[in-house]
Tab-separated table of C-alpha atoms in Angstrom:
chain	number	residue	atom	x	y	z
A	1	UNK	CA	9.457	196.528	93.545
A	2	UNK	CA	12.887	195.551	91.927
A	3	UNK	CA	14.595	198.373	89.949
A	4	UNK	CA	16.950	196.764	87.491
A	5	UNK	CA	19.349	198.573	85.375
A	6	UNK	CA	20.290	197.325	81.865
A	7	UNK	CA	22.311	198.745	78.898
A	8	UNK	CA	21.944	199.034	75.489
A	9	UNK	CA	24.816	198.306	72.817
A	10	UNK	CA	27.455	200.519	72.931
A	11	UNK	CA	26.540	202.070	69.743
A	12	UNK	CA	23.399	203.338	71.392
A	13	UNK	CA	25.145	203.737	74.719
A	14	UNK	CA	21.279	204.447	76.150
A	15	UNK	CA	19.662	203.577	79.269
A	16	UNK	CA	17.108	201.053	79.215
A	17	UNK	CA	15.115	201.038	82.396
A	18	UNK	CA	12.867	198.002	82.835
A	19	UNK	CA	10.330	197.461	86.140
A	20	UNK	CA	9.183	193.668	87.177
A	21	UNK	CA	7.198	192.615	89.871
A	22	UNK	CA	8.053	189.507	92.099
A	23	UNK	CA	10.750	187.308	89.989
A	24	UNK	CA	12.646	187.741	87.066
A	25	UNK	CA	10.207	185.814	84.935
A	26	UNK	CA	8.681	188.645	83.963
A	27	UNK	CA	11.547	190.203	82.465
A	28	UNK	CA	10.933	192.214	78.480
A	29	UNK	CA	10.258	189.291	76.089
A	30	UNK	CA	12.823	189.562	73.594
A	31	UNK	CA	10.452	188.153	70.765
A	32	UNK	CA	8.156	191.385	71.201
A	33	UNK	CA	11.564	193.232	70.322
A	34	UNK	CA	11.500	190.988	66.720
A	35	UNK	CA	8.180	191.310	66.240
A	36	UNK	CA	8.081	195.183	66.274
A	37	UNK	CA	11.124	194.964	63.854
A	38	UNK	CA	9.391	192.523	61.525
A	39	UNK	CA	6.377	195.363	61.676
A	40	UNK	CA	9.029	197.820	60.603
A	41	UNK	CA	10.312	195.498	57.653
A	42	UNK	CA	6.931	194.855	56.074
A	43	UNK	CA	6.287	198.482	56.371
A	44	UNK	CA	9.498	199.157	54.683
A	45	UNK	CA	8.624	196.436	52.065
A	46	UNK	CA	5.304	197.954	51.472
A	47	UNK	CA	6.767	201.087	50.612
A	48	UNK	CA	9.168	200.154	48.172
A	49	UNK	CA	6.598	198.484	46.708
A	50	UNK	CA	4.835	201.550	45.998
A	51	UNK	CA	7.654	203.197	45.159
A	52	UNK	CA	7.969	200.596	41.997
A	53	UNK	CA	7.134	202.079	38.562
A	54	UNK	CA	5.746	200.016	35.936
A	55	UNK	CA	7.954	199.543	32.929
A	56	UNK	CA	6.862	201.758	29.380
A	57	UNK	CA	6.075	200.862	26.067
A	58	UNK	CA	7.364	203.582	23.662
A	59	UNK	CA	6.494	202.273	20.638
A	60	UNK	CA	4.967	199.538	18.466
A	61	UNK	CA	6.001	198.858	14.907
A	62	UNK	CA	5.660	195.535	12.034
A	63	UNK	CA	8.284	194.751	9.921
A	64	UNK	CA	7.207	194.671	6.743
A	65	UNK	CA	4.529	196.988	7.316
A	66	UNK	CA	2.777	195.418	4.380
A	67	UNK	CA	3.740	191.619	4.844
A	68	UNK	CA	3.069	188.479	2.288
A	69	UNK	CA	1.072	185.573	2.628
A	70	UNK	CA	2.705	182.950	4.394
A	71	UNK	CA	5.863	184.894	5.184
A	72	UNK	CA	7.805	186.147	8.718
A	73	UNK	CA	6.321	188.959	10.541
A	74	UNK	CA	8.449	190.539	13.001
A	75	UNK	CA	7.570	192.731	15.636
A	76	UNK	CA	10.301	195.525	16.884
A	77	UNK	CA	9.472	197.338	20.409
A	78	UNK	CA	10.991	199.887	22.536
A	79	UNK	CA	10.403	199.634	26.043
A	80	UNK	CA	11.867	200.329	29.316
A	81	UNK	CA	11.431	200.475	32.763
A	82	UNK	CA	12.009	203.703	34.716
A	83	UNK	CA	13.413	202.054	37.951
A	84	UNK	CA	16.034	199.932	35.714
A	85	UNK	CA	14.631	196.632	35.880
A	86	UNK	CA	14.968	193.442	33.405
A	87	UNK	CA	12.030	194.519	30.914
A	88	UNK	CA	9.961	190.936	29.830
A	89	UNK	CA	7.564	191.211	26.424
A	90	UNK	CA	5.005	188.908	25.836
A	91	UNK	CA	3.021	189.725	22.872
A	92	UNK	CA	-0.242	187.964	21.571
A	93	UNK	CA	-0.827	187.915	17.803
A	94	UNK	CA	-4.599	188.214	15.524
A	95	UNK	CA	-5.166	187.646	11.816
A	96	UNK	CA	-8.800	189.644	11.518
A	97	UNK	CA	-9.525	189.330	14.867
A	98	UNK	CA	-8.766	185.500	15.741
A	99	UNK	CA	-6.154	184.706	18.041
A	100	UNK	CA	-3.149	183.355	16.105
A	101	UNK	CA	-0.693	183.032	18.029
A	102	UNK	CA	0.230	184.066	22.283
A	103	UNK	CA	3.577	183.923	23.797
A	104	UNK	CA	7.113	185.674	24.509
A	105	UNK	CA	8.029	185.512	20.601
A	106	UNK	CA	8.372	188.826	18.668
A	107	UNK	CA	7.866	187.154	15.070
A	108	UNK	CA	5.326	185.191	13.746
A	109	UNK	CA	5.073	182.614	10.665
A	110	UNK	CA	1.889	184.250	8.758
A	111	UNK	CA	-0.272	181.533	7.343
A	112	UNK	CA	-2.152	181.528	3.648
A	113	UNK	CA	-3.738	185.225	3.757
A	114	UNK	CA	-5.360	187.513	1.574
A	115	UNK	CA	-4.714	190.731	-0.243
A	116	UNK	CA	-6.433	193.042	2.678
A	117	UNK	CA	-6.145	190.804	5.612
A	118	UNK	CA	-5.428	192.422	8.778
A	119	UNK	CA	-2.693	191.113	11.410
A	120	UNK	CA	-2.638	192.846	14.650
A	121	UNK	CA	-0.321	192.345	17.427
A	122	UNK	CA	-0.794	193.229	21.619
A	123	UNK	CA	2.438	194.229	23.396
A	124	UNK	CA	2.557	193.747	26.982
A	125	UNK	CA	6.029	194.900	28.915
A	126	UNK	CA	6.086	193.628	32.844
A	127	UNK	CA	9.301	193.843	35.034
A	128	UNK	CA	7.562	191.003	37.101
A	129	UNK	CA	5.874	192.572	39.457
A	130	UNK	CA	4.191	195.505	37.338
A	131	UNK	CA	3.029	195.584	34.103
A	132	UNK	CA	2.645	198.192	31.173
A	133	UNK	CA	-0.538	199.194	29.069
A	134	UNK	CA	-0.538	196.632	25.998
A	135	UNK	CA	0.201	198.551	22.875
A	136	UNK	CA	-0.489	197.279	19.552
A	137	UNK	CA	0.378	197.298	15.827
A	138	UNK	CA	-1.160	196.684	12.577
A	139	UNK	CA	-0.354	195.454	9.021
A	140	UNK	CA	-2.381	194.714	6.481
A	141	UNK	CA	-1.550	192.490	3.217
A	142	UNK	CA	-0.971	195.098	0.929
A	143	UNK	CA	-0.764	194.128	-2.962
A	144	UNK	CA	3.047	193.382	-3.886
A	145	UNK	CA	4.489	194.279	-7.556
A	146	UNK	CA	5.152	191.943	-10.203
A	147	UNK	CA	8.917	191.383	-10.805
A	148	UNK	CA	10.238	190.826	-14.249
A	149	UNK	CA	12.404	188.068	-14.053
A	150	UNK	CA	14.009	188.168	-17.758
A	151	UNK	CA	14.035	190.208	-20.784
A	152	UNK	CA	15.411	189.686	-24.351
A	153	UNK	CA	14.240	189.860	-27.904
A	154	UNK	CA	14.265	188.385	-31.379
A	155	UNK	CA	15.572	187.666	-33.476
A	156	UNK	CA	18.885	186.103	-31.592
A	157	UNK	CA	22.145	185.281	-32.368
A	158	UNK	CA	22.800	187.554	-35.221
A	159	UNK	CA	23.779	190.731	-36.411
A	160	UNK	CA	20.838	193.043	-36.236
A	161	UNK	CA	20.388	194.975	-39.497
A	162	UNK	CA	18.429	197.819	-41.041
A	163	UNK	CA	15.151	196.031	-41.784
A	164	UNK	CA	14.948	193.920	-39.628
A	165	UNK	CA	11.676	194.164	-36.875
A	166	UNK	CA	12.419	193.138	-33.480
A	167	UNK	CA	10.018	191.663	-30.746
A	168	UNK	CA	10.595	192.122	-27.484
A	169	UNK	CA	10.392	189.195	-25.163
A	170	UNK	CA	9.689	189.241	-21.459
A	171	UNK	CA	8.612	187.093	-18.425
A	172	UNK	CA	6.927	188.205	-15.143
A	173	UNK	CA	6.321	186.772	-11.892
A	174	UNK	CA	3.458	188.392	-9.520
A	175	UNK	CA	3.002	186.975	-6.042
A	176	UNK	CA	-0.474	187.441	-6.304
A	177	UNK	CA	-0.547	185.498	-9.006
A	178	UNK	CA	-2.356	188.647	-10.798
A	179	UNK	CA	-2.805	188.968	-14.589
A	180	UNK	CA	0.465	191.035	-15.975
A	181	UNK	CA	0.394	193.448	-18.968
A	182	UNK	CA	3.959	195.348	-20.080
A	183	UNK	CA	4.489	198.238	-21.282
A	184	UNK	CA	7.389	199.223	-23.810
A	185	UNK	CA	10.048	202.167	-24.748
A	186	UNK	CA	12.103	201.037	-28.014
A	187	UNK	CA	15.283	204.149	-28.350
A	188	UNK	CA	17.454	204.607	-30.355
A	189	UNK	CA	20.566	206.445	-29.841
A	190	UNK	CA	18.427	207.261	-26.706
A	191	UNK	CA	15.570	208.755	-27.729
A	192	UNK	CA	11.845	207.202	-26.966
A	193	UNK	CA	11.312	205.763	-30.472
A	194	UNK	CA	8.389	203.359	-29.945
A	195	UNK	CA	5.956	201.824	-27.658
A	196	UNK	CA	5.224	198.310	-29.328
A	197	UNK	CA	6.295	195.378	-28.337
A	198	UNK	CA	7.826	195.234	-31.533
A	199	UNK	CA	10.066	197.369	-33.682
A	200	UNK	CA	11.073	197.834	-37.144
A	201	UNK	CA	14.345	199.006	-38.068
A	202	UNK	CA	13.885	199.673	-41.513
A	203	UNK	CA	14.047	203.799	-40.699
A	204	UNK	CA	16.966	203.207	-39.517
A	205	UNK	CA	20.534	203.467	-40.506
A	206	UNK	CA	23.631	201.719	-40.034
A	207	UNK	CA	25.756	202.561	-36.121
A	208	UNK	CA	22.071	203.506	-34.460
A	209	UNK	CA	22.312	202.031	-31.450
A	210	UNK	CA	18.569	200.290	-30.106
A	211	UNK	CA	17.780	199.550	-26.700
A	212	UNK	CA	14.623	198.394	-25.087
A	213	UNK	CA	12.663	199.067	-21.607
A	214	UNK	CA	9.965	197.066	-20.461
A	215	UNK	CA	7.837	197.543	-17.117
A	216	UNK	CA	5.278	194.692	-15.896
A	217	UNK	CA	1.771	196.375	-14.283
A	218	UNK	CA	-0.806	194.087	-12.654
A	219	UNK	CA	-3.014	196.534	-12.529
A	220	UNK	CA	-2.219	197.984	-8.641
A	221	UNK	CA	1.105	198.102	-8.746
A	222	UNK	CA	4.044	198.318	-11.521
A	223	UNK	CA	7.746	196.694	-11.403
A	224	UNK	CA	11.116	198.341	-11.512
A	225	UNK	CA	11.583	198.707	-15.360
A	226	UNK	CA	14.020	196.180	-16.723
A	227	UNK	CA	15.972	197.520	-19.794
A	228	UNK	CA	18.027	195.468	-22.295
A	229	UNK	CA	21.675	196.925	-22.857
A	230	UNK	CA	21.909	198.676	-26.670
A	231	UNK	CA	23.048	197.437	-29.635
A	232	UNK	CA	24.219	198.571	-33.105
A	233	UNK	CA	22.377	198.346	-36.139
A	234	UNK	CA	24.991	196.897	-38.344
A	235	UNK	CA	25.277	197.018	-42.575
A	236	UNK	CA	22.478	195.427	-44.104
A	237	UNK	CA	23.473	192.864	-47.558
A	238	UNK	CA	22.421	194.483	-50.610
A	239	UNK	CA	19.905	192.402	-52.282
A	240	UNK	CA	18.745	191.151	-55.644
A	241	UNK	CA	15.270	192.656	-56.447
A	242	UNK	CA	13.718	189.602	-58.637
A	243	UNK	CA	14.653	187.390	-61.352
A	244	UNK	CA	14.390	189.609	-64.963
A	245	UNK	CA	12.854	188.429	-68.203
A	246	UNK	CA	15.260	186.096	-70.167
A	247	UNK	CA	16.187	187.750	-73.310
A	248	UNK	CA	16.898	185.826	-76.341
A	249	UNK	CA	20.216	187.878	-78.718
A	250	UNK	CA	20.376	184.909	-81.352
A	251	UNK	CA	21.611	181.408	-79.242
A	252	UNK	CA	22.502	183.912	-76.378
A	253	UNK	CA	20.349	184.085	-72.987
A	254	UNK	CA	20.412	187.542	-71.049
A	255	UNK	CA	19.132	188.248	-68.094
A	256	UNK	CA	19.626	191.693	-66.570
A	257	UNK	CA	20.033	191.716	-62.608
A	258	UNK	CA	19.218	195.012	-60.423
A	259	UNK	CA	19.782	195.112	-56.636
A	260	UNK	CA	19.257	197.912	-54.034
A	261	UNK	CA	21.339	198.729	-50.657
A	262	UNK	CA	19.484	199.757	-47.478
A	263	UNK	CA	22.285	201.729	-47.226
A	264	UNK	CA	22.423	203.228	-50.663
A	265	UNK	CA	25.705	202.050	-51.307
A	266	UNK	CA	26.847	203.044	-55.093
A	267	UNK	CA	29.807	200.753	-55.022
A	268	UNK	CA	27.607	197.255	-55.476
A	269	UNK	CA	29.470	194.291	-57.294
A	270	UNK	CA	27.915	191.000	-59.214
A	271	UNK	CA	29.483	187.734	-59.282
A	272	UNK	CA	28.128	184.427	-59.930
A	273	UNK	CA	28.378	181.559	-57.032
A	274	UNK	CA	27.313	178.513	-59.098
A	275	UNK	CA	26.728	178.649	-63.073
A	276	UNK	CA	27.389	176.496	-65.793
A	277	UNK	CA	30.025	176.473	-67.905
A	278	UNK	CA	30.335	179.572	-70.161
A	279	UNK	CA	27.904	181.704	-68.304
A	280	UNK	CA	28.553	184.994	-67.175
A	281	UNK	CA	27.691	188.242	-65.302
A	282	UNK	CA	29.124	191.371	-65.387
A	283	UNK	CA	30.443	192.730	-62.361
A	284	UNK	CA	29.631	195.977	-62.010
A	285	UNK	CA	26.422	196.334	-64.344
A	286	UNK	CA	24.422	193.102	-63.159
A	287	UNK	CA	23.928	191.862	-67.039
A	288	UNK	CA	24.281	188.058	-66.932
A	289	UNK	CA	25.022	186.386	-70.460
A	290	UNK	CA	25.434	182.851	-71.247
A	291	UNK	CA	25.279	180.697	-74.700
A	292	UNK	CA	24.748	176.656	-74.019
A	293	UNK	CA	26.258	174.489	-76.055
A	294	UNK	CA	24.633	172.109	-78.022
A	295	UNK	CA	25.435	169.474	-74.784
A	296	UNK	CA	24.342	171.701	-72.065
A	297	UNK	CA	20.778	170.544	-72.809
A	298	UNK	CA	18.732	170.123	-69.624
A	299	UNK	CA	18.093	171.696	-66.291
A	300	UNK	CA	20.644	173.820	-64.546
A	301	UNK	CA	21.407	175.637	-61.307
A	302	UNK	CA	22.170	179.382	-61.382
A	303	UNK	CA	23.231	181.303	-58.040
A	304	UNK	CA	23.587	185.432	-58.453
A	305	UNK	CA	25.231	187.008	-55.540
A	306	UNK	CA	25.612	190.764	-55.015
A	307	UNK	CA	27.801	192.252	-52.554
A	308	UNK	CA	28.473	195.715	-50.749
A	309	UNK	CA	31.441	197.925	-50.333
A	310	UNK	CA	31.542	196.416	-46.521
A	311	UNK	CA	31.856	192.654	-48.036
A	312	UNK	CA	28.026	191.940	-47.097
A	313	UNK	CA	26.589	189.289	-49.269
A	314	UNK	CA	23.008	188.297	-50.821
A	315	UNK	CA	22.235	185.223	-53.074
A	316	UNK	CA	19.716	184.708	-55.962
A	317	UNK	CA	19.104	180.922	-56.904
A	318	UNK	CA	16.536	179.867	-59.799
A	319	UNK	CA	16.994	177.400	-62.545
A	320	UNK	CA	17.534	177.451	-66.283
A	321	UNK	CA	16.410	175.415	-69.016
A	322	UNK	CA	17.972	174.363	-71.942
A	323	UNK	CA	15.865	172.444	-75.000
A	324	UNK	CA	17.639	170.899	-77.936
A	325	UNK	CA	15.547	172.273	-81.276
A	326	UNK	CA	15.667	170.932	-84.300
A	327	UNK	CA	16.957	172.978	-87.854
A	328	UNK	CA	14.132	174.134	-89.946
A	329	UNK	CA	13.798	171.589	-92.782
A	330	UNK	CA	15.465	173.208	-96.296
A	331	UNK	CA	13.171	174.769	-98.753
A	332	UNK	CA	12.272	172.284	-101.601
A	333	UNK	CA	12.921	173.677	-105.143
């Protein structure tokens, strides 16, 4: 029997006693030395593989959480993964049920849905060797409000004035394509003064300032309201009540004018915009007087205006007629 001394590395600085019969053949087989360590190493891989957490879903959430038809549904997730590893999501997206779409994206293109449809989506965080407990979300098409797109009212392009009635004109859009009603406020000076679509000014007076607001309902759900900035009733042109009945004072016509003010202006003045020659009006009084001369016969155009202590102007037009007649024939004797 051969005793044989060999020793370790000097870090271990140990004794290592081996015993071999006949030759040196049968010396310690280095690859048993390896194959205990490679024992060791899948042990110690083994372990750290327990050791490995999966990663952790906190939460789950759709944004909007009451999405269109045909519109961009986005999923937002917060997950993690206790041991610090890359987190990977895969998510898997269903429209009542049906598979609509699987894969690593976190939105979605929604296709042609219905008020009330349900989309679900199944969140799955792995860190590539583990994986977490799918979580999911839900939205459901929810009814969206009608928007008003534009507002104005009649009539346009002029000074508004006492008397006059206003109609409020809007448009709406609803995604739903849903039948749209409105509802009105009329103020003035801002107080609630009506709830028609249209409004008659006649109660008021002149500086009241009128707005409108107008809200679109289709039947769920209403729009923001959509007012119309105020504006001021300005002074309203006195006018001419009617033509009077012609009065005869020998070869002399009269006719005698009255006109009333919305305002009640006192200070209202007559004048004549188109007459024939010789005819007259009295400024202040409203009695017109005119006597034709024997070649004024015919047809002729007569325009009474009346205007306000402001400068605001009415017109009255008519025509007059003017018939040659003969003398009465002399008494015989």
């Amino acid at each position: 029997m051969l005793f044989r001394v060999a020793y370790a590395t000097a870090l271990t600085a140990a004794l290592v006693f081996t015993t071999a019969c006949g030759d040196d053949s049968e010396d310690l087989d280095p690859s048993r030395s390896l194959a205990a360590g490679g024992l060791r190493g899948d042990a110690q891989a083994e372990q750290a593989a327990e050791s490995n957490r999966a990663p952790e879903i906190a939460s789950v959430s759709l944004n909007p959480a009451h999405p269109a038809s045909e519109s961009t549904l986005e999923a937002h997730v917060d997950a993690s993964d206790p041991d610090g590893s890359m987190v990977r999501l895969s998510f898997e997206w269903k429209v009542n049920g049906a598979l609509l779409e699987r894969g690593t994206r976190s939105a979605v293109q929604l296709p042609k849905l219905e008020r009330g449809d349900r989309i679900e989506v199944a969140v799955i965080a792995s860190d590539g060797k583990l994986e977490s407990a799918p979580q999911t979300a839900t939205a459901r098409v929810d009814n969206r409000p009608p928007q008003i797109t534009f507002l104005y009212f009649t009539p346009q392009n002029k000074r508004i004035r006492r008397g006059d009635v206003l109609t409020a004109v809007p448009d709406a859009t609803d995604p739903e394509n849903d039948r749209i009603e409105y509802t009105y406020v009329w103020r003035v000076n801002g107080q609630a003064a009506g709830d028609d679509r249209q409004f008659d000014t006649k109660a008021l007076r002149q500086g009241d300032e009128i707005s409108v607001e107008v809200v679109a309902n289709d039947g769920d759900a209403e729009s923001p309201p959509r007012a119309l900035d105020a504006i001021e009733l300005v002074n309203s042109a006195p006018v001419i009540k009617q033509l009077p009945a012609l009065e005869h004072q020998g070869n002399t016509l009269a006719y005698q004018f009255e006109a009333e003010d919305a305002e009640g202006d006192r200070n209202l003045r007559f004048f004549l915009a188109e007459a024939p020659e010789g005819m007259e009006i009295d400024a202040v009084s409203g009695l017109l007087t005119w006597q034709p001369s024997a070649s004024q016969t015919g047809k002729h155009k007569v325009e009474v205006g009346v205007k306000d202590s402001e400068g605001d102007a009415s017109k009255f037009e008519w025509e007059v007629s003017v018939n040659a007649v003969a003398p009465p024939a002399a008494a015989a004797d």
